[in-house]
XYZ file of C-alpha atoms in Angstrom:
565
model
C 243.610 17.084 81.533
C 242.819 20.522 82.821
C 241.017 21.223 86.086
C 238.366 21.164 87.406
C 237.212 17.619 86.752
C 233.471 16.966 86.454
C 231.949 13.491 86.527
C 228.569 12.508 85.089
C 226.735 9.204 84.841
C 224.697 8.518 81.718
C 221.116 7.393 81.184
C 219.415 6.384 77.975
C 216.116 7.824 76.822
C 214.501 7.471 73.416
C 217.505 5.607 72.078
C 220.069 8.283 72.972
C 222.450 8.746 75.878
C 221.942 11.789 78.057
C 223.245 13.473 81.142
C 220.856 12.565 83.989
C 218.972 15.839 84.385
C 215.587 15.026 82.860
C 214.518 15.606 79.231
C 213.878 19.352 79.556
C 217.215 20.060 81.216
C 219.479 18.085 78.876
C 220.219 20.937 76.491
C 220.968 23.314 79.342
C 223.162 20.782 81.124
C 225.139 19.948 78.001
C 225.579 23.622 77.193
C 226.898 24.320 80.667
C 229.476 21.540 80.384
C 230.532 22.145 76.805
C 230.861 25.909 77.266
C 233.337 25.533 80.104
C 237.048 24.932 80.003
C 237.112 21.783 82.057
C 237.747 18.085 81.765
C 234.687 15.863 81.768
C 234.564 12.158 82.555
C 231.428 10.328 81.449
C 230.933 7.080 83.323
C 230.071 4.249 80.955
C 227.590 1.468 81.761
C 230.322 -1.134 82.020
C 232.062 0.768 84.801
C 234.595 2.246 82.378
C 234.744 5.890 81.399
C 234.928 8.152 78.379
C 237.224 11.110 79.063
C 237.367 14.304 76.987
C 238.981 17.721 77.199
C 235.910 19.793 76.445
C 236.193 23.172 74.733
C 233.694 25.521 73.130
C 234.261 23.966 69.723
C 231.353 21.991 68.318
C 233.813 19.488 66.882
C 234.418 18.049 70.352
C 230.689 17.660 70.912
C 230.352 15.635 67.715
C 233.192 13.354 68.754
C 231.516 12.821 72.128
C 228.119 12.035 70.574
C 229.726 9.391 68.370
C 231.366 7.747 71.345
C 228.140 7.696 73.307
C 226.162 6.131 70.473
C 228.568 3.190 70.575
C 227.658 2.300 74.157
C 225.596 -0.901 74.082
C 223.862 -1.211 77.441
C 221.677 1.089 79.488
C 222.575 1.962 83.050
C 220.700 2.722 86.258
C 221.347 6.362 87.103
C 220.646 6.224 90.851
C 220.844 2.736 92.423
C 220.078 4.268 95.828
C 216.598 5.305 94.635
C 215.083 1.895 95.180
C 212.740 -0.375 97.068
C 212.977 -4.147 97.553
C 211.572 -6.473 94.915
C 208.107 -7.491 96.116
C 208.235 -11.282 96.170
C 204.564 -11.477 97.171
C 203.106 -9.636 94.166
C 200.791 -11.546 91.848
C 198.556 -10.743 88.911
C 195.892 -12.285 86.746
C 195.610 -9.188 84.555
C 195.228 -10.265 80.890
C 197.461 -7.484 79.544
C 200.351 -8.290 81.881
C 199.912 -12.030 81.349
C 200.064 -11.429 77.604
C 203.291 -9.442 77.922
C 204.868 -12.116 80.127
C 203.959 -14.772 77.565
C 205.428 -12.667 74.743
C 208.709 -12.199 76.607
C 208.804 -15.886 77.512
C 208.237 -16.975 73.906
C 210.828 -14.513 72.584
C 213.665 -15.190 75.021
C 213.037 -18.217 77.233
C 210.658 -20.826 75.836
C 213.070 -23.042 73.914
C 215.903 -23.145 76.436
C 213.708 -23.427 79.519
C 211.634 -26.217 77.996
C 214.818 -28.261 77.578
C 215.925 -27.582 81.168
C 212.611 -28.627 82.692
C 212.215 -31.934 80.821
C 213.814 -33.936 83.587
C 214.746 -33.559 87.217
C 212.893 -32.010 90.106
C 210.183 -29.561 89.193
C 210.492 -26.098 90.754
C 207.940 -25.140 93.385
C 206.948 -22.206 91.185
C 207.221 -22.688 87.383
C 209.795 -20.403 85.816
C 207.272 -18.575 83.637
C 205.312 -17.718 86.792
C 208.492 -16.439 88.438
C 208.909 -14.250 85.361
C 205.340 -13.062 85.953
C 206.252 -11.849 89.445
C 209.354 -10.098 88.115
C 207.636 -8.327 85.214
C 204.661 -7.318 87.361
C 206.818 -5.633 89.984
C 208.972 -3.955 87.333
C 205.720 -2.605 85.889
C 204.564 -1.327 89.290
C 207.937 0.321 89.963
C 207.812 2.006 86.547
C 204.296 3.243 87.334
C 205.435 4.670 90.669
C 208.486 6.395 89.214
C 210.371 5.538 85.989
C 213.668 6.155 87.822
C 212.788 3.837 90.725
C 214.722 0.570 90.740
C 214.190 -2.692 92.609
C 216.687 -4.208 95.017
C 217.263 -7.958 94.924
C 220.090 -10.291 95.942
C 222.003 -11.939 93.112
C 223.648 -14.668 95.182
C 222.035 -18.068 94.726
C 222.139 -18.743 98.465
C 219.773 -15.840 99.098
C 216.858 -17.642 97.432
C 215.118 -20.440 99.320
C 211.854 -21.490 97.709
C 210.768 -23.174 100.964
C 211.367 -20.134 103.188
C 208.546 -18.735 105.321
C 209.408 -15.331 103.783
C 208.914 -16.554 100.213
C 205.145 -17.091 99.800
C 205.283 -17.652 96.036
C 208.231 -20.050 96.174
C 210.622 -18.027 94.019
C 213.953 -19.750 93.463
C 217.555 -18.911 92.603
C 216.499 -19.257 88.963
C 215.050 -15.753 89.276
C 218.636 -14.481 89.028
C 219.044 -16.401 85.766
C 215.851 -14.832 84.421
C 217.118 -11.344 85.284
C 220.442 -11.921 83.541
C 218.659 -13.179 80.436
C 216.371 -10.150 80.465
C 219.450 -7.944 80.720
C 221.065 -9.698 77.768
C 217.842 -9.182 75.816
C 217.911 -5.459 76.558
C 214.751 -5.539 78.679
C 216.181 -4.662 82.096
C 218.993 -2.525 83.425
C 221.155 -4.057 86.140
C 223.441 -2.489 88.722
C 225.587 -5.000 90.583
C 225.509 -5.080 94.367
C 228.478 -4.097 96.474
C 229.953 -5.316 99.746
C 232.949 -3.818 101.525
C 232.652 -5.035 105.122
C 229.965 -5.820 107.704
C 227.907 -2.673 108.280
C 229.856 -0.648 105.685
C 228.043 2.396 104.317
C 228.401 1.329 100.674
C 226.950 -2.151 101.099
C 223.873 -2.825 98.998
C 222.131 -5.546 97.043
C 221.870 -5.563 93.254
C 219.374 -3.298 91.493
C 217.151 -3.861 88.470
C 215.015 -1.494 86.417
C 212.883 -1.697 83.276
C 214.847 -0.679 80.183
C 213.645 1.822 77.595
C 212.365 -1.052 75.464
C 210.418 -2.662 78.307
C 209.017 0.713 79.348
C 207.691 1.206 75.814
C 205.934 -2.133 76.077
C 204.509 -1.137 79.449
C 203.156 2.087 77.920
C 201.193 0.071 75.354
C 199.355 -1.933 78.038
C 195.917 -1.266 79.482
C 196.205 -2.833 82.938
C 193.419 -3.362 85.458
C 195.087 -2.533 88.774
C 192.453 -4.555 90.624
C 193.968 -7.694 89.108
C 197.297 -7.049 90.856
C 197.318 -8.305 94.425
C 199.726 -8.962 97.274
C 199.439 -12.561 98.444
C 199.472 -13.285 102.199
C 203.040 -13.284 103.464
C 204.997 -13.557 106.710
C 204.592 -10.428 108.840
C 206.857 -11.380 111.774
C 210.424 -11.116 110.517
C 213.675 -11.971 112.275
C 216.819 -10.506 110.720
C 220.522 -10.785 111.354
C 223.330 -8.615 110.050
C 223.420 -4.857 109.552
C 222.042 -2.362 107.049
C 221.255 -3.276 103.448
C 223.014 -6.624 103.891
C 220.892 -7.754 106.823
C 218.891 -10.834 105.913
C 215.803 -12.555 107.200
C 216.513 -15.838 108.980
C 214.263 -18.812 109.615
C 212.873 -19.503 113.083
C 210.630 -21.927 114.918
C 207.283 -20.529 116.019
C 206.658 -20.101 119.737
C 203.642 -18.932 121.713
C 205.156 -15.443 121.506
C 205.540 -15.373 117.706
C 202.084 -16.892 117.240
C 200.584 -14.185 119.447
C 202.460 -11.389 117.637
C 201.338 -12.739 114.258
C 197.727 -12.941 115.414
C 197.803 -9.287 116.531
C 199.440 -8.086 113.325
C 197.214 -10.161 111.031
C 194.093 -8.692 112.646
C 195.585 -5.205 112.310
C 196.463 -5.681 108.625
C 192.971 -7.051 107.993
C 191.486 -3.901 109.536
C 193.744 -1.674 107.419
C 192.718 -3.617 104.300
C 189.093 -2.753 105.099
C 189.947 0.943 105.480
C 190.390 3.580 102.774
C 193.532 5.584 103.597
C 194.646 8.350 101.246
C 195.477 12.057 100.884
C 192.640 14.105 99.333
C 194.933 16.704 97.718
C 196.888 14.182 95.614
C 195.827 13.984 91.970
C 198.270 11.128 91.376
C 198.649 8.125 93.714
C 201.945 9.311 95.110
C 203.317 12.001 97.386
C 206.666 13.727 96.913
C 209.200 14.368 99.653
C 212.837 15.400 99.623
C 215.701 13.286 100.889
C 218.787 14.664 102.640
C 220.411 15.389 99.298
C 217.500 17.639 98.318
C 216.313 15.112 95.757
C 212.597 14.586 95.184
C 211.438 11.097 96.156
C 208.050 9.688 95.207
C 206.164 7.772 97.876
C 203.482 5.524 96.388
C 200.108 5.849 98.112
C 197.434 3.156 98.192
C 196.262 -0.118 99.662
C 198.971 -2.116 97.885
C 201.582 -0.247 99.923
C 200.176 -0.444 103.443
C 201.047 -3.957 104.636
C 202.637 -3.717 108.095
C 205.399 -6.075 109.217
C 207.163 -6.381 112.542
C 210.927 -6.695 112.165
C 213.382 -7.883 114.808
C 217.125 -7.409 114.384
C 220.496 -9.060 115.111
C 218.838 -12.452 115.466
C 217.164 -11.427 118.733
C 213.517 -11.160 119.754
C 214.502 -8.332 122.118
C 216.103 -6.004 119.585
C 214.109 -3.660 117.367
C 210.671 -5.248 116.869
C 209.220 -2.083 115.352
C 206.378 -2.001 112.837
C 207.480 -1.222 109.277
C 206.191 -1.064 105.736
C 203.154 1.195 105.201
C 203.433 4.182 102.897
C 202.636 6.803 105.547
C 205.928 6.041 107.288
C 207.730 7.463 104.251
C 206.119 10.906 104.587
C 207.182 13.950 106.551
C 204.905 15.309 109.272
C 203.381 17.957 106.990
C 202.236 15.357 104.473
C 201.060 12.996 107.223
C 198.810 15.754 108.578
C 196.885 15.648 105.285
C 195.989 11.944 105.515
C 192.307 11.001 105.607
C 191.096 7.691 107.077
C 187.777 6.595 105.585
C 187.400 10.102 104.157
C 187.849 11.624 107.624
C 190.571 14.128 108.648
C 193.099 12.839 111.151
C 195.156 13.803 114.183
C 198.705 12.616 114.906
C 199.667 12.176 118.559
C 203.349 11.884 119.545
C 205.113 10.440 122.532
C 207.373 13.375 123.478
C 211.074 12.501 123.760
C 210.057 8.847 123.803
C 213.433 7.128 124.100
C 214.877 9.320 126.805
C 211.545 9.170 128.639
C 211.800 5.358 128.539
C 215.353 5.518 129.923
C 214.260 7.929 132.653
C 211.382 5.637 133.616
C 213.694 2.613 133.738
C 216.076 4.505 136.039
C 213.352 6.099 138.143
C 214.320 9.712 137.453
C 212.319 12.703 136.262
C 213.303 14.693 133.196
C 213.230 18.495 132.942
C 210.226 19.978 131.078
C 212.249 20.195 127.854
C 215.178 17.757 127.976
C 216.626 19.077 124.703
C 216.905 22.688 125.874
C 220.619 23.387 126.423
C 222.506 26.668 126.939
C 222.898 28.780 123.758
C 225.933 28.320 121.544
C 225.865 24.547 121.070
C 225.779 25.077 117.296
C 227.073 28.214 115.550
C 224.615 30.694 114.055
C 221.429 28.922 115.130
C 218.318 30.297 116.796
C 216.864 28.512 119.868
C 214.388 26.433 117.837
C 217.030 25.231 115.388
C 219.469 24.495 118.215
C 216.845 22.412 120.010
C 216.149 20.457 116.812
C 219.852 19.762 116.293
C 220.399 18.785 119.939
C 217.508 16.347 119.698
C 218.876 14.863 116.475
C 222.371 14.502 117.949
C 221.142 12.890 121.188
C 218.908 10.392 119.390
C 221.755 9.578 117.009
C 224.086 9.054 119.990
C 221.623 6.638 121.597
C 221.758 4.510 118.448
C 225.527 4.710 117.962
C 228.140 2.306 119.299
C 230.737 5.035 119.897
C 231.226 8.791 119.670
C 232.927 8.710 116.296
C 230.086 6.837 114.604
C 227.545 9.090 116.355
C 229.167 12.225 114.945
C 229.459 10.729 111.480
C 225.818 9.583 111.451
C 224.658 12.984 112.706
C 226.381 14.809 109.846
C 225.098 12.292 107.336
C 221.541 12.851 108.557
C 221.628 16.576 107.775
C 220.382 17.892 104.459
C 222.834 18.834 101.733
C 224.267 22.291 102.304
C 223.458 22.412 106.017
C 226.327 24.134 107.896
C 226.239 21.369 110.504
C 227.771 18.986 107.967
C 231.104 20.710 108.568
C 231.092 20.411 112.360
C 234.079 18.538 113.775
C 233.784 15.563 116.099
C 235.286 17.610 118.935
C 232.532 20.218 118.635
C 229.780 17.598 118.591
C 231.411 15.768 121.505
C 231.158 18.966 123.572
C 227.408 19.113 122.943
C 227.055 15.443 123.911
C 228.987 16.186 127.119
C 226.772 19.206 127.841
C 223.674 17.032 127.493
C 225.235 14.447 129.823
C 225.786 17.175 132.427
C 222.220 18.406 131.843
C 220.758 14.931 132.560
C 223.499 12.873 134.303
C 221.282 9.799 134.672
C 221.318 9.311 130.893
C 225.045 9.875 130.318
C 226.052 6.204 130.279
C 223.450 5.432 127.603
C 224.902 7.790 125.008
C 227.077 6.146 122.339
C 226.416 2.739 123.919
C 224.250 1.083 121.226
C 221.210 1.174 123.511
C 218.915 2.444 120.752
C 218.059 -0.936 119.302
C 216.815 -2.135 122.705
C 214.836 1.076 123.175
C 213.198 0.321 119.824
C 212.037 -2.991 121.260
C 210.526 -1.205 124.253
C 208.725 1.362 122.094
C 207.482 -1.474 119.857
C 205.922 -3.149 122.904
C 204.074 0.083 123.639
C 202.887 0.398 120.044
C 201.827 -3.253 119.995
C 199.428 -2.496 122.847
C 198.121 0.583 121.023
C 197.530 -1.503 117.899
C 195.897 -4.359 119.820
C 193.446 -2.167 121.725
C 192.531 -0.003 118.728
C 192.001 -3.038 116.505
C 189.662 -4.597 119.070
C 187.636 -1.361 118.929
C 187.629 -1.437 115.127
C 189.538 1.864 115.036
C 192.322 1.964 112.423
C 195.395 3.738 113.807
C 198.420 4.407 111.632
C 201.622 3.962 113.593
C 204.889 5.705 112.850
C 207.323 4.644 115.611
C 206.817 7.173 118.353
C 203.450 8.478 117.169
C 200.087 7.329 115.861
C 197.451 8.786 113.539
C 193.696 8.371 114.067
C 190.487 9.948 112.697
C 190.089 13.309 114.430
C 186.734 12.169 115.782
C 188.486 9.697 118.121
C 191.597 11.481 119.417
C 190.675 11.011 123.096
C 190.479 7.237 122.633
C 193.979 7.205 121.167
C 195.367 9.457 123.920
C 194.030 7.209 126.670
C 195.235 4.089 124.869
C 198.770 5.493 124.456
C 198.941 6.557 128.099
C 197.822 3.142 129.335
C 200.183 1.305 126.980
C 203.162 3.262 128.348
C 202.135 2.507 131.938
C 201.908 -1.220 131.165
C 205.372 -1.336 129.567
C 207.547 1.176 131.475
C 205.493 1.744 134.610
C 204.424 5.328 134.017
C 202.879 7.626 131.442
C 205.002 9.249 128.750
C 204.026 12.854 127.886
C 201.958 13.224 124.716
C 201.711 15.980 122.144
C 198.955 16.308 119.529
C 199.800 18.159 116.329
C 196.154 19.197 115.856
C 192.975 19.183 117.917
C 190.545 16.316 117.684
C 186.845 17.080 117.335
C 186.259 15.192 120.580
C 188.834 17.211 122.544
C 187.701 18.570 125.920
C 188.748 22.117 125.015
C 185.741 22.432 122.708
C 183.369 22.240 125.695
C 184.082 25.857 126.640
C 183.634 27.201 123.106
C 180.438 28.055 121.223
C 179.314 25.342 118.810
C 180.122 27.491 115.779
C 183.824 27.553 116.727
C 184.067 23.788 116.442
C 182.019 23.864 113.231
C 184.438 26.417 111.767
C 187.366 24.173 112.697
C 185.588 21.184 111.164
C 185.043 23.137 107.949
C 188.715 24.121 107.917
C 189.854 20.506 108.278
C 187.504 19.254 105.561
C 190.050 19.628 102.774
C 188.692 19.851 99.251
C 188.843 16.439 97.583
C 190.547 16.492 94.188
C 189.387 14.386 91.235
C 192.250 11.913 91.554
C 191.380 11.207 95.177
C 187.666 10.772 94.429
C 188.520 8.391 91.592
C 190.736 6.285 93.870
C 188.008 6.251 96.532
C 185.445 4.963 94.037
C 187.891 2.369 92.669
C 188.590 1.181 96.221
C 184.866 0.796 96.885
C 184.411 -1.150 93.639
C 187.383 -3.401 94.353
C 186.553 -4.191 97.986
C 182.775 -4.086 97.755
C 182.785 -1.816 100.803
C 181.362 1.678 101.173
C 183.626 4.371 102.603
C 181.738 5.739 105.612
C 183.317 8.710 107.442
C 183.744 8.441 111.211
C 181.436 10.280 113.601
C 182.256 11.652 117.048
C 181.749 9.078 119.793
């Protein structure tokens, strides 16, 4: 074969195999490949490949089309674009129930009836397990047709009696998936495991096939009939990365108390309408580090908060995870409304190094990330500060310098010049920071980050507890919180007090916008604040107003904007 070599994965749409560029770009993409003197390898769905020396002659294109038509199964284009299978999703929607029954009758009824004649009955009947599977495939397809669901395929991963398995799904779910794949209704990408903590480790992925998507399109589904059943919100995990797994535990006074706090908080969020008024569709779009657009589903079904502990320890991690606003960048978060009220986000500045400084009884300089120029080539002071901050925080979470440097480069967006920086160059910047703040030097590249996460989670737990008692919904990120802009002073005081209770002193705060109750307004004429209020009152689009009305109809609650205290 001639060089260069180009590699493409294939996806199937409308019964044909295409390069994965989207329907409008297929012709352009094919033309670019077929009008170049290069060798092209098309990855087949079975892991094999179809290799061709491509020339400008149409004859080669015809030969390629014939080969592609012979491929039997569909493939998942991007297994990394995924979310976990929601094992707590349930529906009583007639349209979805009808589809589940159709699929059951077509592919399962006879064989499963024979299996279930004798022996122990499953905790959850198999047809109801199929209901969970089809419902979440439908929701994923609604969010983004290219989104896939992650699920373990090992039988040992499914325990119908587990505290994390509220609907009692069993290992038979894997059998159902394989039968759906054989029937051409789902696409499957096998999981991979190289070594503990390896970058390529991941669970299996599933996605609705073209045929199942067509059946979804024919449905008229009442979204109000799809609910998330109550599930465990205090989670203890062991292992690393995508192969970490939740483990069982015995409740203690501590876990009971944490669950009580989080249940009350989730109940308050469920009674609160949280959305973005500029979104016509119920999703926001952000870019990942590869520059790829990622949809983030917005709505009450995606705001359940869980507290997750790591490495089998109640003193590692413990942060609050799960709600959709954590998947947004700061610009999108600034557009969130809570009960139709604009919001303010307040950050703990340099939270982790402030915690370390408090624990060691030292004071930090005004800007701990400000180092002498030249730490990174061709960067202005603002960009250098951002990169220094990213490198230091990465080093706090890393076990050694090598992994810190690797993780730093991986965290940069595609095409960023920092991706080419050598370990020696990054090590010099780490050393410069250590000289800048000697008291923190021993904490860099020492795996201290996961314990700092536990400390910051204790602070946020106090913020959540106090705000919930006041009936004020705050949206936590990890080192910041969002609140209606009518109540920013309450949040500021709560965050200050929470830090004092946990680390013994206040941690500096930074608000990304002014609250209406901020003291600075006292010196301004009333019209200045009214102008600001008008500016923050973003125009509500039709999609947002429709979702607001649907939320009111579903919950039976009226959305009442917050007023200044």
